[in-house]
Coordinates of C-alpha atoms and ligand atoms in Angstrom, one line a residue:
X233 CA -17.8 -7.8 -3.3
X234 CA -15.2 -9.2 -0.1
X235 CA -16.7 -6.8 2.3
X236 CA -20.4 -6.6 3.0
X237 CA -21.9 -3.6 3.2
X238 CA -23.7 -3.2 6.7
X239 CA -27.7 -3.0 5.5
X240 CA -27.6 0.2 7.3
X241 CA -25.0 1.7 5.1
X242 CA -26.4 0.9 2.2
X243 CA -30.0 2.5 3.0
X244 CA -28.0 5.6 3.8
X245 CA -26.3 5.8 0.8
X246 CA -29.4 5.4 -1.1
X247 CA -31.1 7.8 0.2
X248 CA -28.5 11.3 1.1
X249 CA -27.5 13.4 -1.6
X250 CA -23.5 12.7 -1.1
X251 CA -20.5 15.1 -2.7
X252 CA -17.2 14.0 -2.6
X253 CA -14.8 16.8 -2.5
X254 CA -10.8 16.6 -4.1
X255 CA -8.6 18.7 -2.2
X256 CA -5.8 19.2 -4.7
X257 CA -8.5 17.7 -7.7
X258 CA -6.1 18.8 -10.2
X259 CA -3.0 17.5 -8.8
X260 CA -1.6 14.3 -10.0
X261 CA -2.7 11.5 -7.5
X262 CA -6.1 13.1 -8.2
X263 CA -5.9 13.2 -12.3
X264 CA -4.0 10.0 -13.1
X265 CA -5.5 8.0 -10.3
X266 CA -8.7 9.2 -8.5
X267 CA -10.7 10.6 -11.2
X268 CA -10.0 7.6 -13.7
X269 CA -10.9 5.2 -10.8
X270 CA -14.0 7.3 -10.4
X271 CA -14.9 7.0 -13.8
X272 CA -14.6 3.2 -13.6
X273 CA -17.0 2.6 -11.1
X274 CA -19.3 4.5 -13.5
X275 CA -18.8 2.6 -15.9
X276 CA -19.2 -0.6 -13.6
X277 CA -22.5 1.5 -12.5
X278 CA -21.2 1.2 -8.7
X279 CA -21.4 5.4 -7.8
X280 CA -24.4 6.6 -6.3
X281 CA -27.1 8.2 -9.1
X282 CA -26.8 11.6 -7.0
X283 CA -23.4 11.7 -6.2
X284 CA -21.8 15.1 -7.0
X285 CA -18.0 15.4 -7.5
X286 CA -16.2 18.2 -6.4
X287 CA -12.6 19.2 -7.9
X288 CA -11.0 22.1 -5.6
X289 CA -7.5 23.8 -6.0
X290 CA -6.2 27.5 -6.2
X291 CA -6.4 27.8 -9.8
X292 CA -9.3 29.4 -11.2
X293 CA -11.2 26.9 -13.7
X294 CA -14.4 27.2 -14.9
X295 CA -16.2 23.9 -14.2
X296 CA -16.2 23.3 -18.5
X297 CA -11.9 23.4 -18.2
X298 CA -12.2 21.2 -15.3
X299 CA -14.2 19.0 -16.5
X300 CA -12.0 18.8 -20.0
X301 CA -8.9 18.2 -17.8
X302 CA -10.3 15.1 -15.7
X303 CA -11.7 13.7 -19.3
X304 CA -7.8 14.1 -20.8
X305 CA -6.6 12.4 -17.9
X306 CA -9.2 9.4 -18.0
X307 CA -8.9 8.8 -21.6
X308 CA -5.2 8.3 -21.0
X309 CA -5.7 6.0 -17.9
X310 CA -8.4 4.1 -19.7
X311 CA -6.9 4.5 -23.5
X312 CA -9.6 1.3 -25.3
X313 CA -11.8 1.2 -22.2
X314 CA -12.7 5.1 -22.6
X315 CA -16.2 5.0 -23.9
X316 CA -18.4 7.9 -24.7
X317 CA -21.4 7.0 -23.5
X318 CA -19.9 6.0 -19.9
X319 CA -18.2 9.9 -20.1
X320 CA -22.0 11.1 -20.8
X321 CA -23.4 9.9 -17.4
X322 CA -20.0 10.6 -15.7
X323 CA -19.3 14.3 -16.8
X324 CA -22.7 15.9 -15.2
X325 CA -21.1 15.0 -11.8
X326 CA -18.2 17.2 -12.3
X327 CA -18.0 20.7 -10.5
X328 CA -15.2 23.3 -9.6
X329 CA -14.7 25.5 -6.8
X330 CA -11.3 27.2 -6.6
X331 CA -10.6 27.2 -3.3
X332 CA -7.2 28.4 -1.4
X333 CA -7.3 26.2 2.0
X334 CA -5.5 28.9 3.6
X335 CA -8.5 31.0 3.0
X336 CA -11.5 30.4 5.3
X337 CA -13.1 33.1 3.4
X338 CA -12.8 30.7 0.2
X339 CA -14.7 28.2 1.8
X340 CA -18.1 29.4 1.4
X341 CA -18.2 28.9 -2.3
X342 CA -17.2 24.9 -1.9
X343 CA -20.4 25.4 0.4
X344 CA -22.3 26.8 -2.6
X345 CA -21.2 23.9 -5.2
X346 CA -21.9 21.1 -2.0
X347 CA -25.4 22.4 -1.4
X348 CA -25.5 20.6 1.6
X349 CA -24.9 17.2 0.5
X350 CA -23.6 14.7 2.7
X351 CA -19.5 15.3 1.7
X352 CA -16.4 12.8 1.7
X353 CA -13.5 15.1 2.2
X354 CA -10.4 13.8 0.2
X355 CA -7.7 15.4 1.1
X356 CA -5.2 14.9 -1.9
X357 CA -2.6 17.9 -0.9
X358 CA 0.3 18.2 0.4
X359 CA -0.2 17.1 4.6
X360 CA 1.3 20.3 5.3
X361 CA -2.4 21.2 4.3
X362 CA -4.5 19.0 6.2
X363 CA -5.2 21.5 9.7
X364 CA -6.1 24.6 7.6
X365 CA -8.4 22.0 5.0
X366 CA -10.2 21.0 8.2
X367 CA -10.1 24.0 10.4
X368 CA -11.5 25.9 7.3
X369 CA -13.9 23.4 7.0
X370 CA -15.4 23.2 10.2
X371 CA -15.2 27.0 10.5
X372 CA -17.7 27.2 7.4
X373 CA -19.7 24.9 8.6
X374 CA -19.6 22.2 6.2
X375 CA -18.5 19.6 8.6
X376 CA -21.9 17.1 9.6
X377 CA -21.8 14.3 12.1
X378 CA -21.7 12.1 8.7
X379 CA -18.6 13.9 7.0
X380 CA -16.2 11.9 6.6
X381 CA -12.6 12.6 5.6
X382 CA -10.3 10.5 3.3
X383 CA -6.0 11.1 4.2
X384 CA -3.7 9.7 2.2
X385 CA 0.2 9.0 3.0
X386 CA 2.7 10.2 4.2
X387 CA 0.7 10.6 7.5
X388 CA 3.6 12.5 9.5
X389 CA 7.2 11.0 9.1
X390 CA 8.1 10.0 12.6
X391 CA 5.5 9.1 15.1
X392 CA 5.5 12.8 16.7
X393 CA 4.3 14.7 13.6
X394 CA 2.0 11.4 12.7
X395 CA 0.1 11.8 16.2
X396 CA 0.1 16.3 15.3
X397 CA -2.2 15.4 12.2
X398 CA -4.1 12.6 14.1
X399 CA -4.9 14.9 16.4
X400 CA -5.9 17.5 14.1
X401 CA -8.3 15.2 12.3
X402 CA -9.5 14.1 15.7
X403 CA -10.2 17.4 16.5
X404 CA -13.0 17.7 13.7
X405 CA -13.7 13.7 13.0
X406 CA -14.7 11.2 14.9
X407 CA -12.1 8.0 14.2
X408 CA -15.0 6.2 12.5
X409 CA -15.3 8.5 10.0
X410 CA -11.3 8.9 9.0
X411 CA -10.2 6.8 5.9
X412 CA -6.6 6.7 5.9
X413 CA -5.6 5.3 2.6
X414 CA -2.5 2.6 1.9
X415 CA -3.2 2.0 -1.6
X416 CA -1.4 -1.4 -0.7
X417 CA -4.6 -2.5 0.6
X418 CA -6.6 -1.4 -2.3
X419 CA -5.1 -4.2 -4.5
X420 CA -6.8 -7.4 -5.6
X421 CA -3.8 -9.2 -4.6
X422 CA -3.8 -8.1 -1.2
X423 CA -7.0 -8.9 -0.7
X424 CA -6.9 -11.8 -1.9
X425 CA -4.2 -12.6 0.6
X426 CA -7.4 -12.9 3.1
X427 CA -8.9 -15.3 1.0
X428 CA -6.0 -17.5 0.4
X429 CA -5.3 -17.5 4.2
X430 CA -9.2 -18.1 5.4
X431 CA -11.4 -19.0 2.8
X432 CA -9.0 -22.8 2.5
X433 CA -8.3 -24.9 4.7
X434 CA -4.8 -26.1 3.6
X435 CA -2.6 -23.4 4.7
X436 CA -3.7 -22.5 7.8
X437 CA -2.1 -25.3 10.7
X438 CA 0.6 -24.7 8.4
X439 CA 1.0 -21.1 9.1
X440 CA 3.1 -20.8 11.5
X441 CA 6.9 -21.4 12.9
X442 CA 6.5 -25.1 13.0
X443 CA 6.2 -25.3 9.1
X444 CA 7.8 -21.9 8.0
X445 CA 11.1 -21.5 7.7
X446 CA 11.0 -17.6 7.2
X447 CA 9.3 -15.0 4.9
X448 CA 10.2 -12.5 2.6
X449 CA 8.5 -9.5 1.5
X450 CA 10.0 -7.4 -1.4
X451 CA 8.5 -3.9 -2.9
X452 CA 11.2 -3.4 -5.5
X453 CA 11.1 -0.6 -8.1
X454 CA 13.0 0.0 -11.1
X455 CA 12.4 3.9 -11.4
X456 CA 14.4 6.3 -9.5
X457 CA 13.1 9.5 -7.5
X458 CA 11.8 11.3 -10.4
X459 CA 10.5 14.4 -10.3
X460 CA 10.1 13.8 -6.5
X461 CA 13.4 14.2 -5.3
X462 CA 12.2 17.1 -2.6
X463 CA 9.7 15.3 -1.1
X464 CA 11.8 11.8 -0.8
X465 CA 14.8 13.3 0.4
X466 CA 13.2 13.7 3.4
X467 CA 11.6 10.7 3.8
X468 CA 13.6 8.0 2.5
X469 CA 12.8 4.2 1.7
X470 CA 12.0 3.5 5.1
X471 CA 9.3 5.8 5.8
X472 CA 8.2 6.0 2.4
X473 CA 7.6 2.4 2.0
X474 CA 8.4 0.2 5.1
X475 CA 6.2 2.4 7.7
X476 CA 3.5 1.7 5.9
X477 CA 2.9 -0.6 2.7
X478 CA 5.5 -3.2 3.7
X479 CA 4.6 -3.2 7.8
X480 CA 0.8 -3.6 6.1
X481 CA 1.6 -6.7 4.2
X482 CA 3.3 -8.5 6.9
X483 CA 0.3 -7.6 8.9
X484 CA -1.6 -9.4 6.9
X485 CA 1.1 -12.6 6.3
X486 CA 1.6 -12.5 10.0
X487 CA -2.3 -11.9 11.6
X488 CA -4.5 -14.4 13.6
X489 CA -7.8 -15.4 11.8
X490 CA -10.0 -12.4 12.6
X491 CA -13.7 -13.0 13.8
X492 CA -15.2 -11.6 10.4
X493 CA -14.1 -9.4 7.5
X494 CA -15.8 -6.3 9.9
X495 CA -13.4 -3.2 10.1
X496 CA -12.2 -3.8 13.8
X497 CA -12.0 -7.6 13.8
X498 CA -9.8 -7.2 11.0
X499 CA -7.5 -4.5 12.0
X500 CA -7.6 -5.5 15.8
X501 CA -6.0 -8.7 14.4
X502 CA -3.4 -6.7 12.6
X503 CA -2.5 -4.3 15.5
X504 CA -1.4 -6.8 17.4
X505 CA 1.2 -8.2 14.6
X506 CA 2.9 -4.1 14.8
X507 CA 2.4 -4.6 18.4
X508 CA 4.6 -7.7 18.4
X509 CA 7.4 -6.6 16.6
X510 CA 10.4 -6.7 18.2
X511 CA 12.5 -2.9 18.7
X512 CA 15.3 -3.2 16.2
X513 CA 18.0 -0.9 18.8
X514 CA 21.1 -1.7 20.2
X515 CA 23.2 -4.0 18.2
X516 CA 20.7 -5.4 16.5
X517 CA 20.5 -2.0 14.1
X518 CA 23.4 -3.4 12.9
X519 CA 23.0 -6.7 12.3
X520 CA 19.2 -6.3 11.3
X521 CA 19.1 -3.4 8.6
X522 CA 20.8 -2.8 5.7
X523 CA 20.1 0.5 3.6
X524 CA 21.8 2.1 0.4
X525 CA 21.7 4.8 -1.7
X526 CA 21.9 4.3 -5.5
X527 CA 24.5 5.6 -7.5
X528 CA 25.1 5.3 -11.5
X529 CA 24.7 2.1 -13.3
X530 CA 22.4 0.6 -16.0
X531 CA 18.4 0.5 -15.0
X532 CA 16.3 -1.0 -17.9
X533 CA 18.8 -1.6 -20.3
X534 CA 19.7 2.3 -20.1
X535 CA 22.5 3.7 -18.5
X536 CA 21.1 5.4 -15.0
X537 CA 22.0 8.7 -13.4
X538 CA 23.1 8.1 -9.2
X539 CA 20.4 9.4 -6.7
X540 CA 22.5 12.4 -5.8
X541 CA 23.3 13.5 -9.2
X542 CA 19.1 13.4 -9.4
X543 CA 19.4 16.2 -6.9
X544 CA 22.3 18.6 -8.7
X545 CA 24.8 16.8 -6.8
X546 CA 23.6 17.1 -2.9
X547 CA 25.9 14.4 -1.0
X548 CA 21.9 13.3 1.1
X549 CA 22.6 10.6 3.3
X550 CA 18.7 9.6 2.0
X551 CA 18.3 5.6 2.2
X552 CA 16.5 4.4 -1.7
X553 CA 17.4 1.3 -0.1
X554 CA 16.5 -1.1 2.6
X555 CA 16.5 -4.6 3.9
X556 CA 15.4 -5.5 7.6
X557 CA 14.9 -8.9 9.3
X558 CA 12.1 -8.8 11.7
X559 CA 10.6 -10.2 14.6
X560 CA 7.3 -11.1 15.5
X561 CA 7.3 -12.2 19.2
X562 CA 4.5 -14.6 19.7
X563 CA 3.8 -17.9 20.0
X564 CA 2.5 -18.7 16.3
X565 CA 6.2 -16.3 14.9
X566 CA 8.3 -16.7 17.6
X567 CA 11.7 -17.6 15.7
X568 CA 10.2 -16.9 12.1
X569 CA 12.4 -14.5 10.1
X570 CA 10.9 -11.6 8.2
X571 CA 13.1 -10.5 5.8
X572 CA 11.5 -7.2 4.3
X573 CA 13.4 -6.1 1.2
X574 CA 12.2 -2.5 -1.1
X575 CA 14.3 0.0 -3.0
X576 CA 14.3 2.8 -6.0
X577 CA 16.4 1.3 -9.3
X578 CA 16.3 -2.3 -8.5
X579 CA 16.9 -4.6 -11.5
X580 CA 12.8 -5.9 -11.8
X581 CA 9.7 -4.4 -10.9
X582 CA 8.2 -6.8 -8.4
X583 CA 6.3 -7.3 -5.3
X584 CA 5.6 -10.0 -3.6
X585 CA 5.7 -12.0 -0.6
X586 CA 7.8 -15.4 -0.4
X587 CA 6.5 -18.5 2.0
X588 CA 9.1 -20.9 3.0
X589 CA 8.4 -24.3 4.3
X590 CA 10.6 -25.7 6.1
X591 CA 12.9 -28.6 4.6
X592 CA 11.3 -32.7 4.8
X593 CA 13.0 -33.8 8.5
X594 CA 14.3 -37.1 6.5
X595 CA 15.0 -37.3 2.9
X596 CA 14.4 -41.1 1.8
X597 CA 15.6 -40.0 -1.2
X598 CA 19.8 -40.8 -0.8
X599 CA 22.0 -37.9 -1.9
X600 CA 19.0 -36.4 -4.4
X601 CA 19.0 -32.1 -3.1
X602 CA 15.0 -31.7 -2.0
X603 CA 14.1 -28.4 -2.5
X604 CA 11.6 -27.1 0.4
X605 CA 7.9 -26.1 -0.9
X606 CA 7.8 -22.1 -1.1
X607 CA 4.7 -20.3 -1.3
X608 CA 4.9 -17.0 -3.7
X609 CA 2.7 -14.9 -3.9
X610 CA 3.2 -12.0 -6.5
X611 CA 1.2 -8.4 -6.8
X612 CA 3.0 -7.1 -9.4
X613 CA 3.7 -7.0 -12.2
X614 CA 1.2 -9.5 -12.5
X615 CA -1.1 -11.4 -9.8
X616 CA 0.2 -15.0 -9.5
X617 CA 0.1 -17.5 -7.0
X618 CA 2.5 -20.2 -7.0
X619 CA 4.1 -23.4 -5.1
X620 CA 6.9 -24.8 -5.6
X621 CA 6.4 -28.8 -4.9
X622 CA 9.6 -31.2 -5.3
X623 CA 8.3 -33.7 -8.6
X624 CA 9.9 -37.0 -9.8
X625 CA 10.9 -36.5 -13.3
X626 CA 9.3 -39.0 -15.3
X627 CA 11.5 -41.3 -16.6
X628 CA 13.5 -45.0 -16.5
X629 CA 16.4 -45.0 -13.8
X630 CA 17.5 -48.3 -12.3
X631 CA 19.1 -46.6 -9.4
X632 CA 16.9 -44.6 -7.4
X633 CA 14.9 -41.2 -8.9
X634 CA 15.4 -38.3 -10.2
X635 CA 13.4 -35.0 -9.0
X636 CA 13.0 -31.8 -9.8
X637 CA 11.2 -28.9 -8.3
X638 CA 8.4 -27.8 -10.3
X639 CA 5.5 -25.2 -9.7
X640 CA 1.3 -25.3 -9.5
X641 CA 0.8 -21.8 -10.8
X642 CA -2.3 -20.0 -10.5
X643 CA -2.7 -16.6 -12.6
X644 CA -5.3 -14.7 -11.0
X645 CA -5.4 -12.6 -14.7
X646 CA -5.8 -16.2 -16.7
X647 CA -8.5 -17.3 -14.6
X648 CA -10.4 -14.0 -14.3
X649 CA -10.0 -13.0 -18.2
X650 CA -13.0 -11.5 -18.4
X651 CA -12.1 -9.3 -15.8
X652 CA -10.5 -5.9 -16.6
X653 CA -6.7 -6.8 -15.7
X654 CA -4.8 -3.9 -13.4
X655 CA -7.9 -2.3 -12.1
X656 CA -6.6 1.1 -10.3
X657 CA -6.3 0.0 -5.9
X658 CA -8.3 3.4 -6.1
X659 CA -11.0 1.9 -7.7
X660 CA -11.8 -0.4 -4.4
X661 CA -11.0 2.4 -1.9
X662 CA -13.3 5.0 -3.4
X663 CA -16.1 2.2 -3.1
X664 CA -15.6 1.4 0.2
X665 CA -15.5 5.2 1.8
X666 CA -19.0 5.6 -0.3
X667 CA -20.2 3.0 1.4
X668 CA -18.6 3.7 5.2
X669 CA -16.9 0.7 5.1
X670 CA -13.1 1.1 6.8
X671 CA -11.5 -2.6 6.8
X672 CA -9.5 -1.7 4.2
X673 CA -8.4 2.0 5.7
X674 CA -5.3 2.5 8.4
X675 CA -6.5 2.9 12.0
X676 CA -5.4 5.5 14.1
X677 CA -3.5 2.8 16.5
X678 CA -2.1 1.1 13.7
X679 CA -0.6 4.0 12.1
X680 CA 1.3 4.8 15.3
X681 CA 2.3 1.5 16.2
X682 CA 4.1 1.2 13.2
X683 CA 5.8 4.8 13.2
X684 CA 7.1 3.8 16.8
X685 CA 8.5 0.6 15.4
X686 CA 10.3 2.3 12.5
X687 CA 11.2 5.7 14.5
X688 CA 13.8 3.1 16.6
X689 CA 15.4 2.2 14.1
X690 CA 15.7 5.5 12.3
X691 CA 17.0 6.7 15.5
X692 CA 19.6 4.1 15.4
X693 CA 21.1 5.1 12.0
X694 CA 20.7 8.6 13.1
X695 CA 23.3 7.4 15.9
X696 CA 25.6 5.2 13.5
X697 CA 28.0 7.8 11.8
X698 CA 27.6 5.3 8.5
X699 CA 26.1 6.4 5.6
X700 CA 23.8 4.2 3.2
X701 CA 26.1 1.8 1.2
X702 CA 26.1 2.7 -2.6
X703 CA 24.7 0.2 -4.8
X704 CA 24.9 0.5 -8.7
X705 CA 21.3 1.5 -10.1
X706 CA 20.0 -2.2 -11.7
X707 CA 21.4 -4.3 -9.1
X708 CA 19.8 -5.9 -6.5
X709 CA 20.9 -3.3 -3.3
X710 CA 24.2 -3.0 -1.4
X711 CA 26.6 -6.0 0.0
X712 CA 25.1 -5.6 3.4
X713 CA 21.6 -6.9 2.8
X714 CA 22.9 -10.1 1.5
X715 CA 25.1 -10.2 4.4
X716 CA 21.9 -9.7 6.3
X717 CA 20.2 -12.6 5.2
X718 CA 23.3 -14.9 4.3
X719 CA 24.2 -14.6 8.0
X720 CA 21.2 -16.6 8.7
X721 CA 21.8 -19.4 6.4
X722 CA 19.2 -18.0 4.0
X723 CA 19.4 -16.1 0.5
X724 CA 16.6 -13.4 -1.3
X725 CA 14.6 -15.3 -3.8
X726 CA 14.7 -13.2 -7.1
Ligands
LIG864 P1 0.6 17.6 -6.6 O1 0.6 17.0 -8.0 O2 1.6 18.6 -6.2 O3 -0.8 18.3 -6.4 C1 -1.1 19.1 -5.3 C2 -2.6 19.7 -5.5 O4 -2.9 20.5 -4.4 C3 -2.8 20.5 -6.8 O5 -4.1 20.3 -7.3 C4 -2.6 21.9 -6.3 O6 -3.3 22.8 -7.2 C5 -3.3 21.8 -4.9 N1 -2.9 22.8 -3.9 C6 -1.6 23.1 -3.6 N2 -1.6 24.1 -2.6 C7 -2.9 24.4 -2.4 C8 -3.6 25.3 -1.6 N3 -2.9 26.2 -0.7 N4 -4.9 25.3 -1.6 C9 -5.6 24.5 -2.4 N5 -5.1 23.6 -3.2 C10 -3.7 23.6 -3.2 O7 0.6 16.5 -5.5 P2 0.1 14.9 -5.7 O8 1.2 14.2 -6.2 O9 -1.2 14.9 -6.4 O10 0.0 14.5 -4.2 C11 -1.1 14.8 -3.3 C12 -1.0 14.1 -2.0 O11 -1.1 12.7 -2.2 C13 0.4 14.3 -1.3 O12 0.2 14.3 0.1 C14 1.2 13.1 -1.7 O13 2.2 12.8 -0.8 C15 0.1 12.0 -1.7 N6 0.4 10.9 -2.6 C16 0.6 11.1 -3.9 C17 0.9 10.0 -4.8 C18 1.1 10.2 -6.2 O14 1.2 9.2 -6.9 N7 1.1 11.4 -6.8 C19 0.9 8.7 -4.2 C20 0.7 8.6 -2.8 C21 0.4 9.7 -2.1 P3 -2.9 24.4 -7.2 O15 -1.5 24.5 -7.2 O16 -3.7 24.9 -8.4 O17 -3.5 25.0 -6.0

């Protein structure tokens, strides 16, 4: 396990009874993600032996109809891995209590099916919910000094509304006891981003803006809005994505060794990355951001509706597109690039973060084109890890050598086979609020640093009378974000 679990901890959750609660349990975050992630660590044997779990909504279920809608769902998530015997121990857990949030009175039957066991509220509804969940709550008395309470995105969607829930939350929990869940950071590849940066020694006095040229960071998607056209309309891809699971990466990419993997050495580190980014305003909203909106064109070899026709034809001025250099202004960044890239109906699905070296200072190698090394690390679809290292290509020339760039590879799913491959981020974030630990959960701070470094530049297109450029769905975004990067002598590596 990357993050010990303080002795402490562990005694405690050895001993309480603990019920963990699923506001919205049969919602689909909660069916295709939470429950089969919960039924993994069963089967790894990695839940606590008295650990109750709570489905709530407003429909009335009998536990038994629960309890067959959870198994539907995990047999799907886990298709061969379902096993039988694993369902056995995991389906005894499983309780309902229908509970309308807006209905304090409801509350005192999620009291009845808790039976004062030490709870982990998950709040997997709509945030619209969130103060009458923990109002209710408190007001039926099933909030304890060791409650804690699990939030997941979108936390607000400018820094205003964001500090309304924090405050709300803060109201009932202490912020030691508030999980706020990127999924991002549940993800082995993000993790491991930790221990390629400090668990080796060979990157490090490279990491920084003597040997890196710039860095990219691209989240792109090849599905469109779905059936989530409501609830993205008013976001867009900048708060959907860049507030939080893009600003997270580069957090990471950008941070100073922390003192330990402990939750506050870690995230202090990364507060101060969001607290040196430069305000994109002025000009530079111009210059520095791109954004687009898809319209029809082919997406997976099939031809692909536009994002408005999604809608029934609304002309939104909703960005599915965006591309932004950033700045991190201090001394290890200063005069880096961050080019971070993410939008709806790209041509690939792909994540992952691009290190570029900066070119040899002398080529002794006459008019022969030296490629500079480039660091790639990919999260999806599959965890790789590659450099690209300039090679002479074997062979007999009188005049001089040939050379080619060529790649060490390292595929994390190769070398861990016996692994199960695309374990669920959930999996890892479920087993780190049983066991109190926070490193890989959003602080408070961190959460509204980054909503004040993204509600400048939202403010700056809401002053720009532009729309987002169209860009045909399957294609790599609009014109403007490779005039972004092009007008830095640099290009998007795809
Ligand atoms: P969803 O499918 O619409 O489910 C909502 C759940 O909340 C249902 O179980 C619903 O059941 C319940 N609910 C609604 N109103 C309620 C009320 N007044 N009292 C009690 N329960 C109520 O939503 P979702 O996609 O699971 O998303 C849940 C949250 O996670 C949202 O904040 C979403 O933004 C976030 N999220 C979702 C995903 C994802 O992949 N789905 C990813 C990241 C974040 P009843 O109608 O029976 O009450």
């Amino acid at each position: 396990m990357l993050h010990p679990v303080p002795a402490s901890t562990r005694a405690k959750s050895r001993h309480a009874s603990e019920g963990l609660v699923i506001f919205g349990g049969t919602g689909d975050l909660a069916l295709r993600m939470l429950f089969p992630s919960l039924y993994f660590l069963e089967d790894e044997g990695l839940l606590p032996p008295d650990l109750r779990i709570i489905g709530t909504a407003r429909s009335d279920l009998e536990d038994a109809a629960f309890a067959a809608q959870v198994k539907s769902a995990v047999q799907t998530r886990a298709g061969d891995d379902f096993s039988d015997e694993t369902w056995a121990r995991f389906a005894p857990r499983l309780r309902y209590a229908a509970v309308d949030v807006q209905d304090a009175a409801a509350f005192s039957r999620l009291g009845e099916v808790l039976e004062a066991r030490r709870a982990i509220f998950y709040l997997s509804t709509s945030p619209a919910l969130f103060g009458a969940v923990c109002q209710n709550l408190q007001v039926a008395g099933l909030v304890r000094d060791d409650s804690r309470v699990v939030v997941e995105k979108p936390i607000g969607r400018d820094l205003k509304s964001c500090q309304a829930i924090n405050d709300t939350l803060a109201s009932i929990f202490t912020e030691d006891r508030i999980f706020r869940v990127d999924h991002y950071l549940g993800k082995e590849a993000v993790q491991n981003l930790l221990a390629l940066r400090f668990a080796n020694t060979l990157f490090e006095p490279l990491w920084n803006k003597a040997s890196i040229d710039h860095v990219q960071i691209t989240v792109a998607e090849t599905v469109g809005v779905e059936g989530r056209w409501s609830y993205y309309d008013d976001y867009g891809a900048l708060r959907d994505m860049v507030q939080n699971h893009l600003l997270q990466l580069l957090s990471l990419v950008a941070m100073e060794p922390p003192a330990s993997l402990d939750p506050d050495s870690v995230r202090n580190e990364k507060i101060k990355v969001l607290q040196s980014l430069r305000p994109i305003t002025g000009r530079d909203v111009e210059r520095n951001t791109a954004r687009g909106q898809y319209i029809a064109g082919v997406a997976d070899g099939r031809s692909a509706p536009g994002y408005a026709d999604e809608s029934g034809g609304d002309s939104s001025e909703t960005e599915t597109f965006v591309a932004l250099l950033a700045h991190v202004d201090n001394w290890r960044w200063a005069g880096t690039p961050f080019y971070l890239r993410t939008g709806k109906r790209l041509p690939a699905r792909s994540s992952e973060i691009v290190i570029q070296f900066r070119e040899v200072p002398h080529s002794i190698f006459g008019g022969v084109d030296l490629m500079a090394n480039r660091l790639t690390i990919r999260l999806q679809p599959e965890e790789e890890i590659s450099l690209a290292l300039m090679n002479k290509t074997p062979s007999l020339e009188h005049n001089g050598m040939t050379l080619k760039p060529l790649s060490l590879n390292l595929s994390l799913s190769h070398a861990f086979k016996d692994e199960r491959p695309r374990r669920i981020a959930y999996e890892r974030l479920l087993l780190e609020v049983l066991h109190d630990n926070q490193t890989l959960f959003v602080r408070r701070d961190e959460q509204e640093t980054a909503w004040r470094w993204i509600d400048a530049i939202r403010h700056g297109w809401d002053h720009k009378s532009t729309k987002p450029s169209p860009y045909p769905a399957g294609t790599w975004g609009p014109s403007s974000a490779f005039a972004l990067i092009e007008r830095h002598a640099h290009s998007w590596c795809e």
